[in-house]
Short mmCIF file of C-alpha atoms in Angstrom, two decimals:
data_model
loop_
_atom_site.label_atom_id
_atom_site.label_comp_id
_atom_site.label_asym_id
_atom_site.label_seq_id
_atom_site.Cartn_x
_atom_site.Cartn_y
_atom_site.Cartn_z
CA UNK A 28 -138.78 -50.01 47.72
CA UNK A 29 -137.78 -51.94 51.14
CA UNK A 30 -137.24 -48.28 52.45
CA UNK A 31 -140.71 -47.20 51.45
CA UNK A 32 -142.17 -50.41 53.23
CA UNK A 33 -140.42 -49.70 56.21
CA UNK A 34 -141.65 -46.33 56.50
CA UNK A 35 -145.17 -47.35 55.89
CA UNK A 36 -144.91 -50.17 58.60
CA UNK A 37 -143.45 -47.41 61.05
CA UNK A 38 -146.29 -44.88 60.17
CA UNK A 39 -149.07 -47.62 60.95
CA UNK A 40 -147.19 -48.78 64.30
CA UNK A 41 -147.16 -44.97 65.28
CA UNK A 42 -151.06 -44.48 64.45
CA UNK A 43 -151.78 -47.58 66.70
CA UNK A 44 -149.57 -46.17 69.43
CA UNK A 45 -151.46 -42.91 69.19
CA UNK A 46 -155.00 -44.50 68.82
CA UNK A 47 -154.31 -46.83 71.85
CA UNK A 48 -153.01 -44.09 73.98
CA UNK A 49 -156.21 -41.91 73.04
CA UNK A 50 -158.77 -44.96 73.87
CA UNK A 51 -156.64 -45.54 77.30
CA UNK A 52 -156.85 -41.75 78.00
CA UNK A 53 -160.74 -41.75 77.49
CA UNK A 54 -161.43 -44.86 79.73
CA UNK A 55 -159.47 -43.24 82.57
CA UNK A 56 -161.19 -39.90 82.21
CA UNK A 57 -164.59 -41.82 82.27
CA UNK A 58 -163.24 -43.90 85.23
CA UNK A 59 -162.26 -40.69 87.30
CA UNK A 60 -165.67 -39.36 86.51
CA UNK A 61 -167.49 -42.48 88.03
CA UNK A 62 -165.23 -42.50 91.19
CA UNK A 63 -166.07 -38.54 91.46
CA UNK A 64 -169.75 -39.31 91.23
CA UNK A 65 -169.39 -42.22 93.97
CA UNK A 66 -167.75 -39.89 96.40
CA UNK A 67 -170.69 -37.46 95.97
CA UNK A 68 -173.39 -40.11 96.59
CA UNK A 69 -171.35 -41.35 99.53
CA UNK A 70 -171.15 -37.86 101.39
CA UNK A 71 -175.16 -37.32 100.57
CA UNK A 72 -176.60 -38.27 103.87
CA UNK A 73 -180.27 -38.68 103.82
CA UNK A 74 -182.53 -36.54 105.74
CA UNK A 75 -185.17 -38.19 108.23
CA UNK A 76 -188.21 -36.22 109.34
CA UNK A 77 -189.55 -36.66 113.04
CA UNK A 78 -192.49 -35.39 114.62
CA UNK A 79 -191.87 -33.48 117.77
CA UNK A 80 -194.69 -32.41 120.42
CA UNK A 81 -194.58 -28.95 121.86
CA UNK A 82 -196.97 -27.00 123.60
CA UNK A 83 -199.61 -24.92 121.72
CA UNK A 84 -199.41 -20.97 122.06
CA UNK A 85 -202.46 -21.00 124.49
CA UNK A 86 -200.41 -23.33 126.82
CA UNK A 87 -203.33 -26.24 127.08
CA UNK A 88 -202.19 -28.85 124.64
CA UNK A 89 -199.60 -30.43 122.84
CA UNK A 90 -199.18 -29.90 118.91
CA UNK A 91 -196.94 -31.90 116.59
CA UNK A 92 -194.40 -30.23 114.54
CA UNK A 93 -191.95 -31.61 111.76
CA UNK A 94 -188.04 -31.81 112.74
CA UNK A 95 -185.68 -32.68 110.15
CA UNK A 96 -182.49 -34.36 111.04
CA UNK A 97 -179.46 -35.76 109.41
CA UNK A 98 -177.41 -36.73 112.45
CA UNK A 99 -178.59 -40.03 113.16
CA UNK A 100 -177.98 -43.57 111.62
CA UNK A 101 -179.65 -45.62 113.91
CA UNK A 102 -182.65 -45.48 116.30
CA UNK A 103 -180.51 -44.74 119.54
CA UNK A 104 -178.73 -41.69 117.68
CA UNK A 105 -182.22 -40.42 116.26
CA UNK A 106 -183.53 -40.71 119.94
CA UNK A 107 -180.77 -38.59 121.12
CA UNK A 108 -181.22 -36.04 118.04
CA UNK A 109 -185.23 -36.07 118.86
CA UNK A 110 -184.52 -35.14 122.45
CA UNK A 111 -182.03 -32.39 121.63
CA UNK A 112 -184.75 -30.96 119.13
CA UNK A 113 -187.05 -30.87 122.26
CA UNK A 114 -184.67 -29.20 124.35
CA UNK A 115 -183.75 -26.58 121.45
CA UNK A 116 -187.37 -25.78 121.20
CA UNK A 117 -190.03 -25.00 118.50
CA UNK A 118 -189.46 -23.54 115.24
CA UNK A 119 -193.30 -22.50 114.65
CA UNK A 120 -193.76 -20.03 117.68
CA UNK A 121 -194.96 -22.99 119.91
CA UNK A 122 -194.09 -23.01 123.47
CA UNK A 123 -191.16 -24.99 124.72
CA UNK A 124 -191.48 -28.38 126.74
CA UNK A 125 -187.95 -28.68 128.27
CA UNK A 126 -185.61 -26.03 129.72
CA UNK A 127 -182.97 -25.04 127.29
CA UNK A 128 -180.57 -25.74 130.13
CA UNK A 129 -181.34 -29.25 130.12
CA UNK A 130 -178.84 -32.07 129.25
CA UNK A 131 -179.37 -35.55 128.05
CA UNK A 132 -176.90 -37.53 130.19
CA UNK A 133 -177.56 -41.02 128.74
CA UNK A 134 -180.32 -42.79 126.75
CA UNK A 135 -180.90 -46.75 127.07
CA UNK A 136 -183.37 -48.67 124.96
CA UNK A 137 -184.62 -52.09 126.17
CA UNK A 138 -187.61 -53.90 124.58
CA UNK A 139 -190.73 -51.49 124.57
CA UNK A 140 -189.18 -48.83 127.02
CA UNK A 141 -186.68 -46.30 126.79
CA UNK A 142 -184.69 -44.81 130.02
CA UNK A 143 -183.77 -41.19 129.59
CA UNK A 144 -181.25 -39.94 132.09
CA UNK A 145 -181.73 -35.98 132.42
CA UNK A 146 -179.46 -33.79 134.13
CA UNK A 147 -180.78 -31.92 137.40
CA UNK A 148 -181.25 -28.72 135.27
CA UNK A 149 -184.42 -30.36 133.90
CA UNK A 150 -185.92 -29.79 137.48
CA UNK A 151 -183.95 -26.70 138.43
CA UNK A 152 -185.18 -24.58 135.32
CA UNK A 153 -188.67 -26.25 134.96
CA UNK A 154 -191.47 -23.61 135.72
CA UNK A 155 -193.37 -26.24 137.54
CA UNK A 156 -197.37 -26.46 137.80
CA UNK A 157 -199.54 -29.51 137.41
CA UNK A 158 -200.43 -28.95 133.71
CA UNK A 159 -197.04 -27.76 132.67
CA UNK A 160 -195.39 -30.94 134.22
CA UNK A 161 -197.91 -33.16 132.59
CA UNK A 162 -197.08 -31.45 129.10
CA UNK A 163 -193.64 -31.94 129.64
CA UNK A 164 -193.64 -35.39 130.22
CA UNK A 165 -196.13 -36.39 127.43
CA UNK A 166 -194.23 -34.36 124.98
CA UNK A 167 -191.58 -36.61 125.60
CA UNK A 168 -193.50 -39.81 125.71
CA UNK A 169 -195.58 -39.09 122.59
CA UNK A 170 -192.73 -37.74 120.54
CA UNK A 171 -190.76 -40.84 121.12
CA UNK A 172 -193.72 -43.21 120.54
CA UNK A 173 -194.79 -41.29 117.42
CA UNK A 174 -191.43 -42.01 115.60
CA UNK A 175 -190.63 -45.09 117.30
CA UNK A 176 -193.96 -46.96 117.62
CA UNK A 177 -192.14 -49.91 119.65
CA UNK A 178 -191.10 -47.71 122.49
CA UNK A 179 -194.48 -47.47 124.45
CA UNK A 180 -192.92 -46.64 127.80
CA UNK A 181 -190.60 -43.87 129.07
CA UNK A 182 -188.70 -43.91 132.26
CA UNK A 183 -187.48 -40.29 133.28
CA UNK A 184 -184.23 -40.31 135.44
CA UNK A 185 -182.66 -37.31 137.01
CA UNK A 186 -178.87 -37.51 137.47
CA UNK A 187 -179.36 -41.20 137.56
CA UNK A 188 -182.01 -41.25 140.12
CA UNK A 189 -185.96 -42.15 139.96
CA UNK A 190 -187.57 -39.15 141.39
CA UNK A 191 -191.09 -39.33 142.91
CA UNK A 192 -192.21 -36.28 140.94
CA UNK A 193 -190.88 -33.91 138.46
CA UNK A 194 -191.27 -30.86 140.28
CA UNK A 195 -193.58 -31.63 143.12
CA UNK A 196 -197.06 -32.35 141.16
CA UNK A 197 -196.87 -35.22 138.53
CA UNK A 198 -195.12 -38.59 139.51
CA UNK A 199 -192.50 -39.95 137.37
CA UNK A 200 -191.37 -42.76 139.60
CA UNK A 201 -192.77 -45.21 136.91
CA UNK A 202 -192.62 -45.69 133.45
CA UNK A 203 -195.05 -43.50 131.46
CA UNK A 204 -197.21 -44.55 128.50
CA UNK A 205 -197.85 -42.16 125.24
CA UNK A 206 -201.16 -40.32 125.82
CA UNK A 207 -202.46 -38.44 122.56
CA UNK A 208 -205.36 -37.14 124.44
CA UNK A 209 -203.01 -34.33 125.44
CA UNK A 210 -203.13 -33.42 121.84
CA UNK A 211 -206.88 -32.72 121.78
CA UNK A 212 -207.75 -28.99 122.58
CA UNK A 213 -208.60 -27.85 125.27
CA UNK A 214 -207.77 -29.69 128.27
CA UNK A 215 -210.83 -29.70 130.59
CA UNK A 216 -209.10 -27.62 133.21
CA UNK A 217 -206.38 -27.30 135.69
CA UNK A 218 -205.63 -29.80 138.26
CA UNK A 219 -206.07 -28.48 141.68
CA UNK A 220 -202.66 -27.18 142.86
CA UNK A 221 -201.65 -28.61 146.44
CA UNK A 222 -204.15 -31.77 146.22
CA UNK A 223 -202.08 -34.02 143.90
CA UNK A 224 -198.48 -34.37 145.24
CA UNK A 225 -198.92 -38.02 145.94
CA UNK A 226 -201.17 -38.89 142.97
CA UNK A 227 -200.07 -41.32 140.36
CA UNK A 228 -200.25 -40.05 136.58
CA UNK A 229 -203.15 -41.82 136.02
CA UNK A 230 -205.14 -40.42 138.98
CA UNK A 231 -204.13 -37.03 137.78
CA UNK A 232 -205.32 -37.62 134.31
CA UNK A 233 -208.87 -39.21 135.86
CA UNK A 234 -209.31 -36.05 138.05
CA UNK A 235 -208.44 -33.86 135.47
CA UNK A 236 -211.35 -34.97 133.35
CA UNK A 237 -214.06 -35.68 136.40
CA UNK A 238 -216.82 -33.22 136.30
CA UNK A 239 -216.78 -30.25 138.64
CA UNK A 240 -212.98 -29.96 138.69
CA UNK A 241 -211.99 -26.48 138.62
#
């Protein structure tokens, strides 16, 4: 009688151990799946869509183009990636605004102005011309302001220096404000070559919009 009771107790004990082990294994598996899910979520970097301005195929005005990036965690990183996108060029057969050889040496943001230090290759490989220089400058200014509205001004530096003009036509020795009128086709007409070397950006725009300008 005692032996039978002992065997029954032993069976109950073993059954409890097996049940406990099964419950423990079940929760461990659930915990591992939860940890795996957390790892997947942590690696899922959100994509941010920016708007970049390139030159329309006819070469007379700027057009916005979507650009997706997952390479930035803050505004400064996104600004640097935005500039990389402008240098890389359009994915929709629009014309480039910056030479592919251009390098961004530094970006500095303060209040409502962003200072961009480009390499000398921006000037060396730029085709020049009044309209082309204007579209380059305002593609940068408008792209930045479109995506970061608090950035109202852009100061362009070349190898750390403030140059008078980009390539002999449009002055860049002062901060530039975004101007979305360059996204309105078509521009009234070309700016006279040879008569604008010492004009400010504002005067160039005014001359470009004056009646009788060829």
